[in-house]
CSV table of C-alpha atoms and ligand atoms in Angstrom, one decimal:
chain,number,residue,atom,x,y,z
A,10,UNK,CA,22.1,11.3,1.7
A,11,UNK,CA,26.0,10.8,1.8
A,12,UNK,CA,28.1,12.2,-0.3
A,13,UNK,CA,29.8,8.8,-1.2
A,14,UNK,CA,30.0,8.9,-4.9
A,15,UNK,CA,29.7,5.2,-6.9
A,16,UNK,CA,33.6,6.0,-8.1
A,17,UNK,CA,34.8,6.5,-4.8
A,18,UNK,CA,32.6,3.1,-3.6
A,19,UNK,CA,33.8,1.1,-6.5
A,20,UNK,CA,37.4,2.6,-5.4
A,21,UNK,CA,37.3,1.1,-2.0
A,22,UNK,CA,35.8,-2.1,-3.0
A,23,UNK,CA,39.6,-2.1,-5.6
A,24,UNK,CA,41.7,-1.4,-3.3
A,25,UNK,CA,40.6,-4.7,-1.2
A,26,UNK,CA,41.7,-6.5,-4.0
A,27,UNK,CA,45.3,-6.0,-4.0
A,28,UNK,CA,45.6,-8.0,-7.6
A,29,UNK,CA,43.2,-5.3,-8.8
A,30,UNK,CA,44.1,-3.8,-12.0
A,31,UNK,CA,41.8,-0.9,-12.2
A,32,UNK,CA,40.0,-2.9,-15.1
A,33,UNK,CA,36.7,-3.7,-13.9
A,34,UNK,CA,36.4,-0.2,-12.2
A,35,UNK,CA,36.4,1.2,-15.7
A,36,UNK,CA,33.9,-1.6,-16.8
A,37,UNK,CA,31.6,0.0,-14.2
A,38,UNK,CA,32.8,3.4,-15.0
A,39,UNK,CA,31.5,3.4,-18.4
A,40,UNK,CA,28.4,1.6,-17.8
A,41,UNK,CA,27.9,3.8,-15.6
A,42,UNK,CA,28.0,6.6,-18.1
A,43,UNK,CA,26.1,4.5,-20.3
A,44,UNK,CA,23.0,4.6,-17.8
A,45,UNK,CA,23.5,8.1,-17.6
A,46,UNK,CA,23.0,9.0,-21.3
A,47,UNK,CA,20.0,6.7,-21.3
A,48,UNK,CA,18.4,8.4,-18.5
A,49,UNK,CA,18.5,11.8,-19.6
A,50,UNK,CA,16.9,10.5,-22.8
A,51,UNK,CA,14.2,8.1,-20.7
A,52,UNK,CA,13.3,11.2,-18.4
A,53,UNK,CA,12.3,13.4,-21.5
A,54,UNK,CA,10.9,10.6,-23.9
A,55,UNK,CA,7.7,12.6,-23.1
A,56,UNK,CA,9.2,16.0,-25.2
A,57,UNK,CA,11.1,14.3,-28.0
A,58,UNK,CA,9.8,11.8,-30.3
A,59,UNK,CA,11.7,8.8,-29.0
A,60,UNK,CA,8.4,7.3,-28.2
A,61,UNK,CA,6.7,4.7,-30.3
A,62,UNK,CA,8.2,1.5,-32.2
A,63,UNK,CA,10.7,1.8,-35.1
A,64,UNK,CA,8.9,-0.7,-36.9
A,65,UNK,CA,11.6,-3.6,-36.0
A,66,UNK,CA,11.3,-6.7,-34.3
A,67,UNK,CA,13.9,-7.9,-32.4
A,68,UNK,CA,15.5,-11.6,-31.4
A,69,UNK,CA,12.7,-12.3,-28.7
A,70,UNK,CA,10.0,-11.8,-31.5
A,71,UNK,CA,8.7,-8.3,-29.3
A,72,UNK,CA,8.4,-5.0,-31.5
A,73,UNK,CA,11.3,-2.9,-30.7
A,74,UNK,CA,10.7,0.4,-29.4
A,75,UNK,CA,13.0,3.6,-30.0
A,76,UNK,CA,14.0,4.0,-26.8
A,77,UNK,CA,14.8,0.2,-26.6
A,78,UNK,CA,17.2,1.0,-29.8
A,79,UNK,CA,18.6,3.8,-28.5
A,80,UNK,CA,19.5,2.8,-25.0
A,81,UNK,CA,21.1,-0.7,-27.0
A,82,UNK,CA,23.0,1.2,-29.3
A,83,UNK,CA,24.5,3.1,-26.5
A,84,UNK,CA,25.5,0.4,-24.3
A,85,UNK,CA,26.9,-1.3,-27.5
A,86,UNK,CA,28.5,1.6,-28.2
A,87,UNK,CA,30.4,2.8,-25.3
A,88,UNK,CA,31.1,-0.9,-23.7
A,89,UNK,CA,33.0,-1.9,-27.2
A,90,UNK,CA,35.5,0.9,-26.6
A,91,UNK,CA,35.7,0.4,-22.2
A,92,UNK,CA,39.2,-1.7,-23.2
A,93,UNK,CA,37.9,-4.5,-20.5
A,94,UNK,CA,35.1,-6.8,-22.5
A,95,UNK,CA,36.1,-9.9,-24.4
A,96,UNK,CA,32.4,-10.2,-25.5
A,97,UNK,CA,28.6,-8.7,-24.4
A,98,UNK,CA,25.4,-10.4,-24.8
A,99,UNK,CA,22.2,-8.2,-25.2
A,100,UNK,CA,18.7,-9.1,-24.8
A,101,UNK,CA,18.1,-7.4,-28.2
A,102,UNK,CA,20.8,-9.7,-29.9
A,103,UNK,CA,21.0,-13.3,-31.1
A,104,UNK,CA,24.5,-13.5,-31.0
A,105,UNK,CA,27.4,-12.6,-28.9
A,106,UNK,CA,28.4,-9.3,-29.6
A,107,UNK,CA,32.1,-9.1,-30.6
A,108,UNK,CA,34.8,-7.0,-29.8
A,109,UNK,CA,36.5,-5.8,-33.1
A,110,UNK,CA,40.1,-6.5,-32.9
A,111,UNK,CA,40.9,-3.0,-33.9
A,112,UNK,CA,39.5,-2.3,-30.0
A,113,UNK,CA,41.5,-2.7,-27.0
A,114,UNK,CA,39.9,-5.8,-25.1
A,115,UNK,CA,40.3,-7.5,-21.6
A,116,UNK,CA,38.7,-10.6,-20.1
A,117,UNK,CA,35.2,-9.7,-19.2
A,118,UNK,CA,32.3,-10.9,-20.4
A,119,UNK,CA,29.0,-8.4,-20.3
A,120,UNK,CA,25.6,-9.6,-20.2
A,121,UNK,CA,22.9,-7.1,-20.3
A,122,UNK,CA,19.0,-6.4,-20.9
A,123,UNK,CA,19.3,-2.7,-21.8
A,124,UNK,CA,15.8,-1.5,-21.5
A,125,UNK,CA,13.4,-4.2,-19.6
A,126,UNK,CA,10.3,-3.2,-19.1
A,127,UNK,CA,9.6,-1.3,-22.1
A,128,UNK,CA,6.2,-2.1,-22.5
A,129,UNK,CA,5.7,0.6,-20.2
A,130,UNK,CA,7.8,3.0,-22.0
A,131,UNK,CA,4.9,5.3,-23.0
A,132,UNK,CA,3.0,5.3,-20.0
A,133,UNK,CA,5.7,6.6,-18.0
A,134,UNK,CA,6.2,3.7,-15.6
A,135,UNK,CA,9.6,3.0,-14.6
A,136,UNK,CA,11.9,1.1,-16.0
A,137,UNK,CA,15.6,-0.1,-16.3
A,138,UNK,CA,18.7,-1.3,-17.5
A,139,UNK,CA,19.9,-5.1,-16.0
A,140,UNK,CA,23.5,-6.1,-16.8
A,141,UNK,CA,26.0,-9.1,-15.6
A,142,UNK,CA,29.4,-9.6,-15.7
A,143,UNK,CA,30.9,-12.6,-15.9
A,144,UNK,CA,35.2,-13.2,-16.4
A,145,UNK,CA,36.4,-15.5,-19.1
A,146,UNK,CA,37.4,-18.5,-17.3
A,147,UNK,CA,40.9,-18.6,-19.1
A,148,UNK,CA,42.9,-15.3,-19.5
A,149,UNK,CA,43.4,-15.4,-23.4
A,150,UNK,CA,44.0,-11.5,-23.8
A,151,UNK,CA,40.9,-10.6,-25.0
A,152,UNK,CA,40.3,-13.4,-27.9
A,153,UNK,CA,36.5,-13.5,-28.3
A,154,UNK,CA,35.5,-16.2,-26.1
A,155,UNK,CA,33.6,-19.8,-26.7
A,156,UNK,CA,29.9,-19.7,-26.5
A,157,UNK,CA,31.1,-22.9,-24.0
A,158,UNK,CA,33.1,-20.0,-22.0
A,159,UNK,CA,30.2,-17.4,-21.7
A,160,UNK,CA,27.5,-19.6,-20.4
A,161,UNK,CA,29.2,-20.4,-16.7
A,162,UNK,CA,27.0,-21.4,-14.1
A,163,UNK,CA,24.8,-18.4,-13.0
A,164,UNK,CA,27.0,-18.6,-9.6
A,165,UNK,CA,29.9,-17.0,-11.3
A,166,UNK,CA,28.9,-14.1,-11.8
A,167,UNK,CA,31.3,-11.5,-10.3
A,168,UNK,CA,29.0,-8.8,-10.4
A,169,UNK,CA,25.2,-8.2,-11.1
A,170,UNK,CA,23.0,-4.9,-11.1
A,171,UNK,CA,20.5,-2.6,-12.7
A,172,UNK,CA,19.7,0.8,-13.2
A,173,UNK,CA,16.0,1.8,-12.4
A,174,UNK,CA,15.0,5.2,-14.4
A,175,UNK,CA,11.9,6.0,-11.9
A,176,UNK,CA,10.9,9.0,-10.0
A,177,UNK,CA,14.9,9.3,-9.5
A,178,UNK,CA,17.3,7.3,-11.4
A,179,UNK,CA,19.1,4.6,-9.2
A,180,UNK,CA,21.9,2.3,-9.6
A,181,UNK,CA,21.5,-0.7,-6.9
A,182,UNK,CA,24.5,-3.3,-7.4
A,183,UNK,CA,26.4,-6.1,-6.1
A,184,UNK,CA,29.8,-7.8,-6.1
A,185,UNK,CA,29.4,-10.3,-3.7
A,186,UNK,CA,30.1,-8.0,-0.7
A,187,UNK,CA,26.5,-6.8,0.0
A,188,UNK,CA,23.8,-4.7,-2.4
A,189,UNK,CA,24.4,-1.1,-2.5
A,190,UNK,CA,22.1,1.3,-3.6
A,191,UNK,CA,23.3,4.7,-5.5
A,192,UNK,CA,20.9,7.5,-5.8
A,193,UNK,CA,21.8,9.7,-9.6
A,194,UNK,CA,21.7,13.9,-8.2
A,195,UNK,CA,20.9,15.6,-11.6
A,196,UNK,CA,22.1,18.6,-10.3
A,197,UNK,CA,25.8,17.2,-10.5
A,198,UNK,CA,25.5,14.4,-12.6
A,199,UNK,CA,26.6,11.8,-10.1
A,200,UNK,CA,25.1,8.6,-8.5
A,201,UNK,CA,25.7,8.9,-4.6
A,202,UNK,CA,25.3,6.1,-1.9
A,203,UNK,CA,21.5,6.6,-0.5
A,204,UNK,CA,21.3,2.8,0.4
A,205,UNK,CA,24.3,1.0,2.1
A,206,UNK,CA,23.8,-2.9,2.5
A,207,UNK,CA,20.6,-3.3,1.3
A,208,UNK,CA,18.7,-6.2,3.0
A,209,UNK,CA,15.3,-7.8,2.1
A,210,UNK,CA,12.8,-8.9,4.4
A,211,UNK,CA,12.5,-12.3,5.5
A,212,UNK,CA,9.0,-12.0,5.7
A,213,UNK,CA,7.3,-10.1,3.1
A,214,UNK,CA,3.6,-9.0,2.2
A,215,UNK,CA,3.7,-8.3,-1.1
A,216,UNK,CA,3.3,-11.1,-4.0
A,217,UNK,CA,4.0,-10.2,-7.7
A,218,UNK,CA,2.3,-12.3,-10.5
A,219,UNK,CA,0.2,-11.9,-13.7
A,220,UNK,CA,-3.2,-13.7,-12.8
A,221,UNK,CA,-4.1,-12.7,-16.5
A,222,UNK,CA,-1.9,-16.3,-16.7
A,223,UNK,CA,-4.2,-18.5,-14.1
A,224,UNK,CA,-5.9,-20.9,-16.7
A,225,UNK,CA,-2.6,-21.5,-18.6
A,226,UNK,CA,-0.8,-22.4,-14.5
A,227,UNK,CA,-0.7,-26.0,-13.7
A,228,UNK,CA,-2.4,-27.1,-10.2
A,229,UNK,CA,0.8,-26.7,-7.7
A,230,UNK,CA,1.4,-22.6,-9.5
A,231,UNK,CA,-2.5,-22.2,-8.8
A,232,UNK,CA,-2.2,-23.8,-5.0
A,233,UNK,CA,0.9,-21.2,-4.8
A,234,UNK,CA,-1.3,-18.5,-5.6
A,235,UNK,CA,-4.3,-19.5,-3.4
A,236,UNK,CA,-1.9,-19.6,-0.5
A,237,UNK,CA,-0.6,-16.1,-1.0
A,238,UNK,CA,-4.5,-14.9,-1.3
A,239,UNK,CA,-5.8,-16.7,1.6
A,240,UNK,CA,-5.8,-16.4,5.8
A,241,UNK,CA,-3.4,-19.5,6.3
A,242,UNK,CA,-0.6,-18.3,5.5
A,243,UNK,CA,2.5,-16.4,7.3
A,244,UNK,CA,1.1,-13.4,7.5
A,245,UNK,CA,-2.6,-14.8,8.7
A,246,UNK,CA,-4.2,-12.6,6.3
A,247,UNK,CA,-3.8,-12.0,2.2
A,248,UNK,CA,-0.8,-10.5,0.9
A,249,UNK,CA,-1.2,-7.3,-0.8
A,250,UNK,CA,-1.1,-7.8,-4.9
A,251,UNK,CA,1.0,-5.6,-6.6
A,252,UNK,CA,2.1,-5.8,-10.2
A,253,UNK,CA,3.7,-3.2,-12.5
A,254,UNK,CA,5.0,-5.4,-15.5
A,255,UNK,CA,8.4,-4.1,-15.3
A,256,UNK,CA,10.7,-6.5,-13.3
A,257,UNK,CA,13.2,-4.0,-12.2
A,258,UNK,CA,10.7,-1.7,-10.8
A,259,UNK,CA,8.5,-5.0,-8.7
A,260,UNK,CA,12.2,-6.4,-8.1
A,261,UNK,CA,13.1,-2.7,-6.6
A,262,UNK,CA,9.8,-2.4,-4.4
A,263,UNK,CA,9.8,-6.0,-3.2
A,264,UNK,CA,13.3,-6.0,-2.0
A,265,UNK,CA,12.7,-2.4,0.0
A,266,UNK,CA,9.3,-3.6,1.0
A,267,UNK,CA,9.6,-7.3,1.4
A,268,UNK,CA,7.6,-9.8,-1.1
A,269,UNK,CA,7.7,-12.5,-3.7
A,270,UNK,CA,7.9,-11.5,-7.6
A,271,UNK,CA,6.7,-14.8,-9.4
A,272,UNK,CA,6.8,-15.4,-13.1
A,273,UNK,CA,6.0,-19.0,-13.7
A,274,UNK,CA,6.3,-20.8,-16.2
A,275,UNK,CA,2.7,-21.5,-18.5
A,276,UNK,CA,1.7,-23.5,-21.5
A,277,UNK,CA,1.8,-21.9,-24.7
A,278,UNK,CA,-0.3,-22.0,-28.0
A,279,UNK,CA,2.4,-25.0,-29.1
A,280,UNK,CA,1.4,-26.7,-26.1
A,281,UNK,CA,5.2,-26.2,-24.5
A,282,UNK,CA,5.3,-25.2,-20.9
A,283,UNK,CA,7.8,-22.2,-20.3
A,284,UNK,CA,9.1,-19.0,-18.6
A,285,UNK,CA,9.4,-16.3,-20.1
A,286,UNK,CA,11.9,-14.1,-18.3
A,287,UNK,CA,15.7,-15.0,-19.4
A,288,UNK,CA,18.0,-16.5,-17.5
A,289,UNK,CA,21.4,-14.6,-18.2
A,290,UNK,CA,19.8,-10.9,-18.9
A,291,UNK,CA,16.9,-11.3,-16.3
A,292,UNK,CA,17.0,-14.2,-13.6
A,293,UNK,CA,20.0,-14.6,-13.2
A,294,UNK,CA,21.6,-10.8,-12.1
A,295,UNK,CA,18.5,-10.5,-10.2
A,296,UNK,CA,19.5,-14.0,-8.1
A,297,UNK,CA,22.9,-12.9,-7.4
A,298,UNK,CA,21.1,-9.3,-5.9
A,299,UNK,CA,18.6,-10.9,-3.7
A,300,UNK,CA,20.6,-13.6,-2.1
A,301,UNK,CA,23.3,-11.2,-1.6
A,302,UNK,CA,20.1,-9.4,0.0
A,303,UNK,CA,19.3,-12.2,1.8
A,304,UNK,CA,16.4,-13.1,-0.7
A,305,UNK,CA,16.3,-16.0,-2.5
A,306,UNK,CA,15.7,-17.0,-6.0
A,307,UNK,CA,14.7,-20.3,-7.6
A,308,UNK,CA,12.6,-21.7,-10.5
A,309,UNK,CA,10.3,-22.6,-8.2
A,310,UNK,CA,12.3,-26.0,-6.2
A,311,UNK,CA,16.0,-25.2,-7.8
A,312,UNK,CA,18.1,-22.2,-7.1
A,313,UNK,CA,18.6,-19.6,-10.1
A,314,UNK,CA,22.2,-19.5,-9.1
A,315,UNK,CA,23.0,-23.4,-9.4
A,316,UNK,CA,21.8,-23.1,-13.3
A,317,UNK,CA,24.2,-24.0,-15.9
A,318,UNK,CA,23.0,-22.5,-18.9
A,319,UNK,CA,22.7,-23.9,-22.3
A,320,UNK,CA,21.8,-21.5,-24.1
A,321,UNK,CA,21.9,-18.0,-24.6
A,322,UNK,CA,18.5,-16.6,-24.5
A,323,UNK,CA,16.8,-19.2,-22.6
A,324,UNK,CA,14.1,-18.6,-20.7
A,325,UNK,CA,13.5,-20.0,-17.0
A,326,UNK,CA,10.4,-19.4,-14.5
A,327,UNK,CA,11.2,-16.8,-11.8
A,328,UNK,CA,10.0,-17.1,-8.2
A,329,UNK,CA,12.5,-14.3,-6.3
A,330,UNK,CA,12.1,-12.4,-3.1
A,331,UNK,CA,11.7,-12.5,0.9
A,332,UNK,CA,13.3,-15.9,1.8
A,333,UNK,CA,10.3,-17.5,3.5
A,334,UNK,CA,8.1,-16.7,0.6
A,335,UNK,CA,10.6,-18.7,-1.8
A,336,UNK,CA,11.0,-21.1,0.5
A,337,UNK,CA,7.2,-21.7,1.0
A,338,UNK,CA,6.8,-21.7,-2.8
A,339,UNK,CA,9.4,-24.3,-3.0
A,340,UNK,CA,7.5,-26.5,-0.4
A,341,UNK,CA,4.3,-26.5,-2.1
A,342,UNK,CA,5.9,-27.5,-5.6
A,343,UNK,CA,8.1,-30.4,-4.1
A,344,UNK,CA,5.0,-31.3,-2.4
A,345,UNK,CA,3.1,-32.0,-5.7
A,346,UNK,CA,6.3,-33.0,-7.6
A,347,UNK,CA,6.4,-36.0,-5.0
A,348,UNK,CA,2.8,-36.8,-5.8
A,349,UNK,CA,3.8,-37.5,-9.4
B,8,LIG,P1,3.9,-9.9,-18.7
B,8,LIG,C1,9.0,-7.0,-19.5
B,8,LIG,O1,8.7,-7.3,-20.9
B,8,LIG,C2,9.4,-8.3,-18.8
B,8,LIG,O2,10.4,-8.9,-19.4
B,8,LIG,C3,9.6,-8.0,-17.4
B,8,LIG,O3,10.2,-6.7,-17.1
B,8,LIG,C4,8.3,-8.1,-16.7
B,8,LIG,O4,8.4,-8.5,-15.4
B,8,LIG,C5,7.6,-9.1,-17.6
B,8,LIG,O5,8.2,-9.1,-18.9
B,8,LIG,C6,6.1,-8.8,-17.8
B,8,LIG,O6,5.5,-9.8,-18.5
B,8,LIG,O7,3.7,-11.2,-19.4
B,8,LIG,O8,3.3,-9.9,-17.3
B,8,LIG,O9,3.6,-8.7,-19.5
């Protein structure tokens, strides 16, 4: 493994901006340290009692777990004082998450999910931390922004990541110059460069989806599926099915291996049909990752990136992975959206 630190890589990415004011190195910096302090506590949730729920439920209606709480609070924490952030959205929060006025503040915005996956907390399967950063459209020293302001387009983004706490804890991130993966040596307490330029598949043979969904799937999600399962298809033979429940882990695996993660959208008890993963904390970081991979993202037919949001939590299907599986996806939904 090289010895290229994350510091010295998010260094060299500064200096090719010669406007750069250092400001979104220490945004990184301390997110940086937040992952940090959240994985020494994930890798020994087993020894301490940070397991379990606290009893809470939090904005998405899910029971919140302790190590959920904890790894929020910590984000919260530390990103409130990094002197850069004009506003942060959580997964775990309603609302925009303010910047006190007593704090120094900048012109990012941080959007972040700070433990996805935490179903899986107690069973030790991995799971991680998915953040966004967005700048304020208009420089206004730090005033807290509009909600109008922090819901850009998904295609702003100026940088988009996560942090997998696994059988090692990685950092894989973009900003807009490739994915770069970052390997965390305990022994030193430093995340050093283990995958330079990351590139998915074109081709993959991996699909991701919970058939524990098929009866609530309309036809053209079920003809999806069939395709992935049968002999006519890419590969001539089925895909292999693989499905952890923890989207940075079958995000991580698919865009090493090659595949297709698919969470579509399904009718629920009020008859509504939606996806559940969300767009700003979830879909949308992951988009800007995989096509910087040379992956590609949509809802099925339109690109994750082309979305304006309207809202902060809302939630959008997610079909993400090896371009050809996307784009096949996206063939057989146009196909039954022209029969309509
Ligand atoms: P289901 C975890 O709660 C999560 O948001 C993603 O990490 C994961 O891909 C998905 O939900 C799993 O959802 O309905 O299959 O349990």
């Amino acid at each position: 493994m090289s010895q290229v630190t994350v510091t010295e890589h998010l260094l060299l990415h500064q200096k090719k901006s010669p406007m750069a004011t250092g400001r979104f190195t220490s945004l990184l910096t301390e997110l940086i340290l937040s992952a940090k302090i959240i994985s020494r506590e994930v890798t020994k949730a087993g020894l301490v009692d940070v397991l379990g729920f606290t009893g809470e439920t939090n904005v998405q209606g899910e029971k919140v777990r302790k190590l959920d709480e904890f790894a929020n609070n910590v984000l919260i924490h530390r990103m409130r004082r990094s002197g850069v952030l004009c506003a942060m959205a959580s997964e775990e929060n309603g609302d925009l998450i303010h910047i006190s006025g007593d704090l120094p503040r900048g012109d990012y915005i941080l959007i972040f999910d700070p433990l996805d996956g935490s179903s899986n907390i107690d069973v030790n399967v991995s799971i991680g931390t998915i953040f966004s950063i967005y700048r304020r459209p208009l420089k206004k020293n730090g005033e807290t922004p509009s909600m109008r302001e922090v819901l850009q387009t998904c295609d702003k983004q100026i940088c988009s990541g996560y942090f997998i706490y696994g059988s090692s804890t990685m950092m894989v991130y973009t900003t807009g110059e490739g994915v770069h993966g970052f390997t965390l040596d305990p022994s030193v307490g430093e995340f050093l460069l283990s995958h330079e330029d990351m590139k998915i598949p074109e081709q993959g043979r991996i699909y991701s989806v919970n058939e524990a969904y098929w009866n609530s799937w309309d036809p053209a999600t079920k003809e999806v599926l069939a395709y992935f399962k049968s002999r006519e298809n890419a590969l001539g033979k089925p895909y292999s099915s693989r499905y952890i429940g923890s989207l940075v882990a079958d995000f991580h695996r698919n865009l090493l291996y090659g595949g297709i993660f698919m969470y579509p959208s399904r009718i629920l008890d009020n008859g509504e049909r939606q996806g559940k993963l969300r767009l700003m904390c979830e879909a949308a970081p992951m988009a800007m990752l995989i096509e910087q991979a040379g992956g590609m993202a949509t809802d099925g037919i339109n690109r994750i990136l082309d979305y304006q949001p309207t809202e902060l939590h809302q939630r959008v299907p997610l079909f993400i992975g090896s371009k050809n599986d996307v784009e096949t996806v996206r063939q057989i939904y146009l196909k039954h959206q022209e029969k309509k």
